[in-house]
Amino acid sequence: MDPTQPKTPFPTRQMLVLAICRICEPIAFMGIFPYIYFMIKDFHMTDDDSKISLYAGMVTAAFTFAEFSTGVLWGRLSDKIGRKPVLLTGLLGTAISVLIFGFSPNLYVALAARAVGGLLNGNMGVLQSTIAELVTDKAHQPRAYTIMPVVWCLGSIVGPMIGGALAKPCELYPGVFSEGSIWDKFPYLLPNLFSAMICIIGVVNGILFLEETHSGKKQQKDRGVELGKWILSKLSWSSAQSESEEGASSQSKYDEWSSESQPLLSEQLPGYRTSENSPENSPRIASSDVVEEPREPLDLATGFHPNSKIFTRAVVLNVIAFGILAFHTMTYDSLFPVFLSTPHSENPTVRLPFKFSDGLNMPQQEIGIILSAQGIYSLLVNMLVVPWAIQRFGPLRLFRFLAVSYCLLYILTPYVVLLPDSLQTAGIYVLLVWKCTFSSMSFPSNAILTVNYAPSKLVMGSINGVAASTASLSRAFGPIVSGMLYSVGLRTGYSGLAWWFSALVAVIGGVVAMSIPEQPTMCEKSADDLEAQAS
């Protein structure tokens, strides 16, 4: 059978439920960027504006460093107890974190709040494992692995918009929020309260509608999902319909409600649960059409696959490339708002090509609009370009090209301050289009490589846990190192120093990406094994 033709239906409903859970985190994570510079300034940690970038980097890094310290543990735990409880714990941790952050009276509480969120959140790796178990057909991979980036883009639209619009409400909306109120005492509480409410909605959605995907846990009774089906049945059918369909299973009712009330991407799909070996899979799919992956026993005590080497050369190189990608992209995400916020230099000295120092002096509302526009563009790229690009070029070739080319973006970024004032805004948007296009294609490509090169889906939690921890460590050090270099650059007259360091890191990432070997994917190896057994 043609590998590009799907053998199973796309798990639309479960991907939708997972997307609702996922969108909470980018709203919370990205929401601080429009005001973080001004929040640090209000903490009065320093009178030197050039040092604010360092403290802002520390706030960003606190979450990712804490996430690194527990990422492998959450991945292993998800292999033992299932994906769903770990994902929901991460959402609760995010809600707690943003509430503490909103009430932060000083930098130390803000750092602690971000660290709490990172310690309780291992969702980055577990989410990839969940998608790998949901999407068992290689033909669906380009579409599946662009959905979560699309969701991240939606969150990155809403988050900065809310952060920029709701921070310091007493100054922005004095007629509604009076001085001396709690909103005056904690000027950054309101956007974080909004983020916490979104996270709670995500938790409720997950409890009621998210099905377990782990092969050893998904047959266990889930009272939350049962309650969700009961609620849907009461909301969606009249009593007469309920009587006529009394003999139907609750899953069939849920399938009917979903196909009638929640069509996604204009598709009418048959019944689908979480895997091709589900007893409730669609009757329209013959068993002969489905290539079952050979399953080897999983040692539940350790979470390791006993008969396979998990971390092959391809897996290790891909994880390293992912960590490097996370380092320089997080550096850009955290440094760019600070770059936009940096005041103009009073006496700028320009000696090209390298010696110049200046900022763009933008207010938080304008920064929020720019970051939201970035999210809108990323959304369009993920929906319209990324699936086509991955299908056209393949994930490995596409990832290699992007990794090698990234350095040019970082080399050119600081020079936007040298443009005439009338061209600076256009220059900013050109950089964002470039950055978003590359980022939108590189992360899904790497995620597909991680899944395809894994020895077995049974150890996806462990592999993605290590990958997530590697990325978290990179994302922790990236903002700190770039913040230090940016501060040094402003004082010495080389404001491009942090950007050029990122370019050097990107060059290393390109070398690693070119070293990733081409090898049969997990799906192809499984099919070959079956053919060998048949012969």
XYZ file of C-alpha atoms in Angstrom:
535
model
C 0.000 0.000 0.000
C 1.203 3.514 -0.777
C 2.681 4.920 2.486
C 1.278 8.333 1.637
C -2.278 6.934 1.676
C -3.822 6.729 5.168
C -4.743 3.269 6.466
C -6.638 4.566 9.503
C -8.896 7.568 10.064
C -7.367 10.702 11.503
C -8.109 10.998 15.276
C -9.825 14.341 14.881
C -11.809 14.464 18.099
C -8.976 13.447 20.399
C -6.597 15.863 18.674
C -9.180 18.583 19.245
C -9.411 17.727 22.950
C -5.623 17.634 23.184
C -5.398 20.991 21.410
C -7.738 22.604 23.946
C -5.490 21.324 26.724
C -2.384 22.506 24.902
C -3.473 26.069 24.154
C -3.433 26.965 27.852
C 0.337 26.827 28.107
C 1.365 29.227 25.306
C -1.161 31.744 26.612
C 0.479 31.578 30.033
C 4.054 31.369 28.750
C 3.914 34.020 26.032
C 1.664 36.378 27.973
C 4.517 37.770 30.077
C 6.741 38.909 27.212
C 5.039 42.248 26.421
C 5.430 43.475 30.008
C 8.376 41.547 31.475
C 10.799 44.435 30.828
C 8.502 46.869 32.646
C 7.774 44.391 35.446
C 11.487 43.988 36.167
C 11.857 47.754 36.075
C 9.033 48.115 38.624
C 10.833 45.709 40.964
C 13.616 48.351 41.235
C 16.353 45.735 41.112
C 18.701 48.095 39.292
C 18.934 51.650 38.040
C 20.931 50.483 35.025
C 18.490 49.721 32.215
C 21.126 47.657 30.428
C 20.923 45.046 33.222
C 17.168 44.552 32.905
C 17.684 42.116 30.031
C 19.686 39.865 32.362
C 16.909 39.739 34.969
C 14.281 39.235 32.280
C 16.311 36.308 30.986
C 16.456 34.861 34.499
C 12.663 34.998 34.796
C 12.264 33.204 31.482
C 14.950 30.669 32.358
C 13.532 29.824 35.795
C 10.656 27.926 34.208
C 12.731 26.039 31.665
C 15.535 25.142 34.091
C 13.006 23.719 36.552
C 11.297 21.910 33.678
C 14.646 20.391 32.735
C 15.171 19.039 36.248
C 11.932 17.046 36.175
C 11.362 16.400 32.458
C 12.822 12.875 32.427
C 10.932 11.980 35.613
C 7.619 13.085 34.110
C 8.388 11.132 30.939
C 9.183 7.969 32.901
C 6.120 8.491 35.078
C 3.912 8.792 32.005
C 5.253 5.412 30.835
C 4.108 3.923 34.152
C 0.831 5.654 35.038
C -0.264 6.923 31.625
C -0.142 10.181 29.680
C -3.406 11.747 30.836
C -2.653 12.226 34.570
C 0.748 13.722 33.773
C -0.716 16.156 31.238
C -3.417 17.298 33.667
C -0.877 17.737 36.465
C 1.144 19.977 34.175
C -1.879 22.167 33.490
C -2.624 22.495 37.203
C 1.010 23.395 37.827
C 0.822 26.108 35.188
C -2.323 27.570 36.793
C -0.670 27.680 40.220
C 2.486 29.191 38.751
C 0.809 32.080 36.934
C -1.273 32.981 39.989
C 1.848 33.229 42.152
C 3.569 35.190 39.396
C 0.715 37.685 39.247
C 1.015 38.325 42.982
C 4.819 38.685 42.853
C 5.999 41.713 44.867
C 9.649 41.266 43.858
C 11.975 39.405 41.536
C 12.566 36.511 43.925
C 8.892 35.576 44.162
C 8.588 35.899 40.389
C 11.510 33.503 39.926
C 10.001 31.053 42.423
C 6.636 31.210 40.660
C 8.170 30.390 37.310
C 10.190 27.570 38.863
C 7.043 26.034 40.368
C 5.467 25.979 36.931
C 8.497 24.240 35.455
C 8.768 21.646 38.214
C 5.130 20.623 37.866
C 5.053 20.658 34.073
C 6.466 17.848 31.956
C 3.947 18.262 29.185
C 6.302 19.044 26.324
C 7.685 15.513 26.066
C 4.533 13.735 27.199
C 2.510 15.593 24.585
C 4.759 14.284 21.816
C 4.336 10.742 23.162
C 0.565 11.177 23.212
C 0.488 12.322 19.595
C 2.748 9.438 18.559
C 0.280 6.992 20.123
C -2.760 8.750 18.700
C -1.420 9.004 15.160
C -0.432 5.482 14.155
C -0.423 6.095 10.413
C 2.638 7.672 8.814
C 0.470 9.362 6.178
C -1.127 11.450 8.923
C 2.156 12.614 10.500
C 2.643 15.926 8.637
C -0.895 16.972 9.497
C -0.774 15.730 13.089
C 2.562 17.294 13.954
C 1.498 20.699 12.690
C -1.673 20.837 14.789
C 0.132 21.488 18.080
C 2.312 24.227 16.537
C -0.898 25.754 15.179
C -2.329 25.626 18.687
C 0.850 27.196 20.046
C 0.463 29.955 17.474
C -3.110 30.586 18.592
C -1.891 30.821 22.171
C 0.949 33.099 21.138
C -1.640 35.384 19.556
C -3.910 35.494 22.589
C -1.167 35.498 25.239
C 0.775 38.625 24.221
C -2.442 40.410 23.323
C -3.849 39.760 26.791
C -0.524 40.488 28.477
C -0.115 43.817 26.725
C -3.759 44.833 27.161
C -4.318 43.809 30.810
C -0.995 44.616 32.488
C -1.126 47.771 34.626
C -4.911 48.128 34.252
C -5.088 51.121 36.615
C -2.973 53.118 34.170
C -4.664 51.854 31.019
C -8.269 51.824 32.259
C -8.502 54.253 35.203
C -12.272 54.470 34.863
C -12.638 50.755 35.607
C -9.681 49.949 37.868
C -9.163 52.502 40.621
C -5.940 53.422 42.352
C -5.392 51.744 45.695
C -7.210 48.570 44.613
C -5.661 45.122 44.343
C -5.026 45.833 40.658
C -2.895 48.823 41.653
C -0.951 46.869 44.278
C -0.377 43.970 41.883
C -0.377 45.606 38.429
C 0.449 42.352 36.618
C -2.152 40.152 38.317
C -4.983 40.585 35.809
C -3.320 38.946 32.764
C -2.101 36.094 34.940
C -5.554 35.610 36.443
C -6.882 35.278 32.915
C -4.203 32.680 32.117
C -5.037 30.699 35.258
C -8.718 30.564 34.311
C -7.814 29.263 30.849
C -5.672 26.539 32.442
C -8.532 25.443 34.706
C -10.795 25.185 31.656
C -8.121 23.006 30.046
C -8.005 20.731 33.099
C -11.788 20.261 33.086
C -11.719 19.562 29.350
C -8.980 16.978 29.839
C -10.709 15.208 32.706
C -13.965 14.852 30.794
C -12.874 14.204 27.226
C -9.183 13.245 26.953
C -8.705 9.500 26.510
C -5.614 7.680 27.703
C -3.290 6.667 24.848
C -0.707 4.506 26.640
C -1.134 0.944 25.343
C -0.919 -0.545 28.831
C -3.350 1.896 30.443
C -5.978 2.873 27.897
C -8.246 -0.124 28.547
C -8.657 0.876 32.199
C -11.904 2.519 33.249
C -11.797 6.326 33.143
C -14.622 7.794 35.201
C -13.831 11.285 33.936
C -14.373 10.270 30.303
C -17.514 8.363 31.290
C -18.846 11.498 32.963
C -17.986 13.526 29.876
C -19.880 11.139 27.632
C -22.883 11.249 29.967
C -22.852 15.063 29.922
C -22.652 15.116 26.132
C -25.504 12.646 25.838
C -27.692 14.831 28.048
C -26.809 17.972 26.114
C -27.061 16.535 22.620
C -30.094 14.297 22.430
C -33.751 14.588 23.331
C -35.330 11.983 25.542
C -37.044 10.414 22.501
C -33.736 9.979 20.730
C -32.207 8.571 23.883
C -34.929 5.922 24.099
C -34.531 4.921 20.458
C -30.774 4.633 20.892
C -30.873 2.976 24.304
C -28.989 -0.052 23.030
C -26.168 1.978 21.505
C -22.880 2.346 23.356
C -21.881 5.630 24.911
C -18.938 5.785 22.528
C -21.276 5.604 19.536
C -23.282 8.471 20.976
C -20.119 10.450 21.483
C -19.055 9.706 17.901
C -22.436 10.891 16.571
C -22.346 14.071 18.624
C -18.810 14.822 17.515
C -19.514 14.276 13.827
C -22.692 16.406 13.943
C -21.634 19.152 16.327
C -17.875 19.407 16.050
C -16.769 18.917 12.430
C -13.088 19.747 12.142
C -11.467 20.478 8.800
C -14.812 19.562 7.119
C -14.363 15.820 7.605
C -16.960 13.194 8.439
C -15.002 10.512 10.243
C -15.900 7.036 11.426
C -15.682 5.935 15.024
C -12.166 6.260 16.367
C -10.474 5.838 19.685
C -6.814 6.104 20.432
C -5.089 3.341 18.491
C -5.444 1.063 15.547
C -5.884 -1.939 17.855
C -8.848 -0.476 19.717
C -11.836 -2.832 19.952
C -14.058 0.079 18.948
C -12.220 0.971 15.776
C -14.156 1.805 12.660
C -15.913 -1.061 10.870
C -14.938 0.591 7.589
C -11.305 -0.356 8.116
C -10.454 -3.953 7.371
C -7.884 -5.581 9.617
C -5.879 -6.540 6.574
C -5.387 -2.861 5.753
C -3.711 -2.043 9.054
C -0.051 -2.733 9.633
C 0.255 -3.676 13.270
C 3.516 -2.729 14.919
C 5.209 -5.704 16.583
C 5.011 -5.192 20.322
C 7.736 -6.313 22.676
C 7.178 -6.591 26.413
C 7.699 -3.472 28.477
C 9.431 -3.669 31.830
C 7.015 -1.624 33.907
C 9.434 -1.472 36.811
C 11.985 0.478 34.828
C 9.979 1.771 31.901
C 12.587 0.463 29.421
C 12.158 -1.726 26.390
C 14.222 -4.863 27.138
C 15.135 -5.993 23.607
C 16.027 -2.740 21.887
C 18.662 -0.105 22.295
C 16.607 3.015 22.921
C 19.133 5.738 22.260
C 20.542 4.885 18.867
C 22.917 7.225 17.075
C 20.051 8.730 15.083
C 17.951 9.291 18.210
C 20.837 10.885 20.119
C 21.811 13.219 17.276
C 18.194 14.222 16.778
C 17.819 15.003 20.490
C 21.014 17.084 20.433
C 19.791 18.958 17.361
C 16.486 19.564 19.138
C 18.305 20.967 22.166
C 20.369 23.337 20.031
C 17.259 24.428 18.132
C 15.496 25.093 21.437
C 18.481 27.130 22.672
C 18.657 29.655 19.869
C 14.902 29.904 19.225
C 14.192 30.552 22.904
C 17.007 33.093 22.892
C 15.229 34.908 20.078
C 11.797 34.682 21.726
C 13.020 36.056 25.059
C 15.480 38.633 23.717
C 13.368 40.130 20.956
C 10.774 41.797 23.268
C 13.634 43.215 25.362
C 15.291 44.405 22.161
C 12.061 46.190 21.203
C 11.712 47.698 24.703
C 15.294 48.964 25.024
C 15.413 52.789 25.103
C 17.279 54.728 22.462
C 20.927 55.448 23.230
C 21.605 59.087 24.062
C 24.955 59.146 22.273
C 25.060 56.164 19.907
C 28.421 55.302 18.393
C 28.348 53.556 15.036
C 31.441 51.982 13.496
C 30.288 49.338 11.072
C 30.184 46.452 10.639
C 30.014 45.481 14.328
C 30.196 48.452 16.685
C 26.777 50.018 17.262
C 24.353 50.121 20.181
C 20.731 51.226 20.260
C 17.179 50.090 21.028
C 13.726 50.635 19.562
C 11.986 52.067 22.673
C 8.557 50.520 22.031
C 5.722 50.533 24.633
C 4.244 47.281 25.952
C 0.982 47.634 23.996
C 2.825 47.890 20.672
C 5.042 44.950 21.586
C 1.943 42.910 22.386
C 0.487 43.720 18.967
C 3.725 42.739 17.209
C 3.953 39.429 19.064
C 0.297 38.686 18.344
C 0.874 39.419 14.648
C 3.750 36.963 14.824
C 1.337 34.354 16.145
C -1.203 35.023 13.393
C 1.428 34.592 10.699
C 2.756 31.413 12.337
C -0.779 30.047 12.405
C -1.154 30.561 8.656
C 2.245 29.024 7.925
C 1.468 25.953 10.015
C -1.879 25.450 8.331
C -0.933 26.202 4.728
C 2.801 25.641 4.289
C 4.219 23.188 6.824
C 2.277 20.010 5.878
C 3.052 20.601 2.201
C 6.748 21.284 2.902
C 7.179 18.142 5.004
C 5.413 16.022 2.389
C 7.385 17.611 -0.443
C 10.905 17.537 1.002
C 10.669 15.002 3.830
C 11.308 15.830 7.499
C 15.050 15.125 7.467
C 15.947 17.129 4.367
C 13.740 20.033 5.474
C 15.178 20.037 8.987
C 18.736 20.024 7.676
C 18.096 23.003 5.402
C 16.480 25.040 8.186
C 19.170 24.207 10.740
C 21.946 25.259 8.360
C 20.185 28.494 7.328
C 19.116 29.747 10.770
C 22.389 31.590 11.445
C 21.654 34.237 8.793
C 18.567 35.383 10.706
C 20.555 36.032 13.873
C 23.400 37.769 12.067
C 21.048 40.325 10.489
C 18.568 40.951 13.340
C 20.501 43.610 15.340
C 21.025 45.769 12.254
C 17.334 46.726 12.216
C 18.162 49.552 14.672
C 20.312 51.157 11.969
C 17.409 51.462 9.543
C 15.662 54.832 9.138
C 12.723 55.267 11.508
C 10.289 54.938 8.615
C 11.650 51.477 7.761
C 12.209 50.015 11.221
C 8.688 48.644 11.635
C 8.855 46.993 8.219
C 12.237 45.535 9.128
C 10.822 44.098 12.348
C 8.020 42.347 10.500
C 10.404 40.954 7.879
C 12.478 39.431 10.676
C 9.388 37.975 12.335
C 8.157 36.454 9.065
C 11.568 34.867 8.567
C 11.774 33.617 12.141
C 8.211 32.267 12.250
C 8.544 30.471 8.919
C 11.697 28.675 10.032
C 10.401 27.894 13.520
C 7.055 26.620 12.244
C 8.755 24.095 9.968
C 11.742 23.038 12.081
C 9.967 21.835 15.234
C 7.402 19.558 13.498
C 10.169 18.130 11.307
C 12.263 17.283 14.344
C 9.260 15.806 16.170
C 8.513 13.490 13.246
C 12.148 12.375 13.163
C 12.001 11.601 16.883
C 8.955 9.379 16.405
C 10.228 7.680 13.262
C 13.665 6.876 14.682
C 12.379 5.514 18.010
C 12.850 1.731 18.401
C 9.307 1.348 19.769
C 6.324 3.458 20.738
C 6.431 1.761 24.141
C 9.454 3.876 25.070
C 8.287 7.135 23.503
C 7.707 8.595 26.974
C 11.332 8.007 27.953
C 12.734 9.311 24.663
C 10.538 12.387 24.639
C 11.269 12.944 28.319
C 14.994 13.105 27.586
C 14.359 15.305 24.547
C 12.135 17.624 26.570
C 14.699 17.852 29.370
C 17.450 18.611 26.871
C 15.332 21.336 25.310
C 14.386 22.711 28.729
C 18.028 22.925 29.785
C 18.815 24.731 26.545
C 15.862 27.066 27.021
C 17.034 27.736 30.573
C 20.562 28.759 29.642
C 19.617 30.514 26.408
C 17.829 33.521 27.951
C 20.418 33.848 30.735
C 23.421 33.767 28.411
C 21.780 36.031 25.852
C 20.638 38.427 28.578
C 24.182 38.685 29.920
C 25.650 39.194 26.457
C 22.999 41.745 25.540
C 23.728 43.677 28.737
C 27.473 43.585 28.036
C 26.846 44.587 24.438
C 24.810 47.648 25.420
C 27.538 48.810 27.808
C 30.394 48.240 25.370
C 28.658 49.455 22.226
C 28.132 46.056 20.582
C 24.387 45.473 20.917
C 24.524 42.667 18.360
C 26.738 40.515 20.595
C 23.924 38.284 21.890
C 22.472 37.822 18.408
C 25.794 36.850 16.891
C 26.383 34.339 19.656
C 23.043 32.755 18.719
C 24.254 32.616 15.120
C 27.316 30.660 16.256
C 25.099 28.221 18.174
C 22.897 27.836 15.091
C 25.955 26.956 12.992
C 26.757 24.151 15.442
C 23.151 23.014 15.180
C 23.472 22.880 11.417
C 26.535 20.632 11.679
C 24.667 18.269 14.022
C 21.615 18.209 11.745
C 23.762 17.265 8.757
C 25.141 14.365 10.825
C 21.725 12.786 11.475
C 21.749 9.567 9.424
C 19.055 8.506 7.042
C 17.541 5.217 8.165
C 14.247 3.307 7.891
C 11.490 4.762 10.044
C 9.679 2.779 12.701
C 6.643 2.341 10.430
C 8.771 1.131 7.521
C 10.732 -1.276 9.712
C 7.510 -2.743 11.090
C 6.151 -3.321 7.579
C 9.431 -4.912 6.473
C 9.400 -7.229 9.486
C 5.869 -8.368 8.680
C 6.773 -8.997 5.047
C 9.793 -11.042 6.137
C 7.644 -13.093 8.490
C 5.070 -13.708 5.747
C 7.716 -14.913 3.327
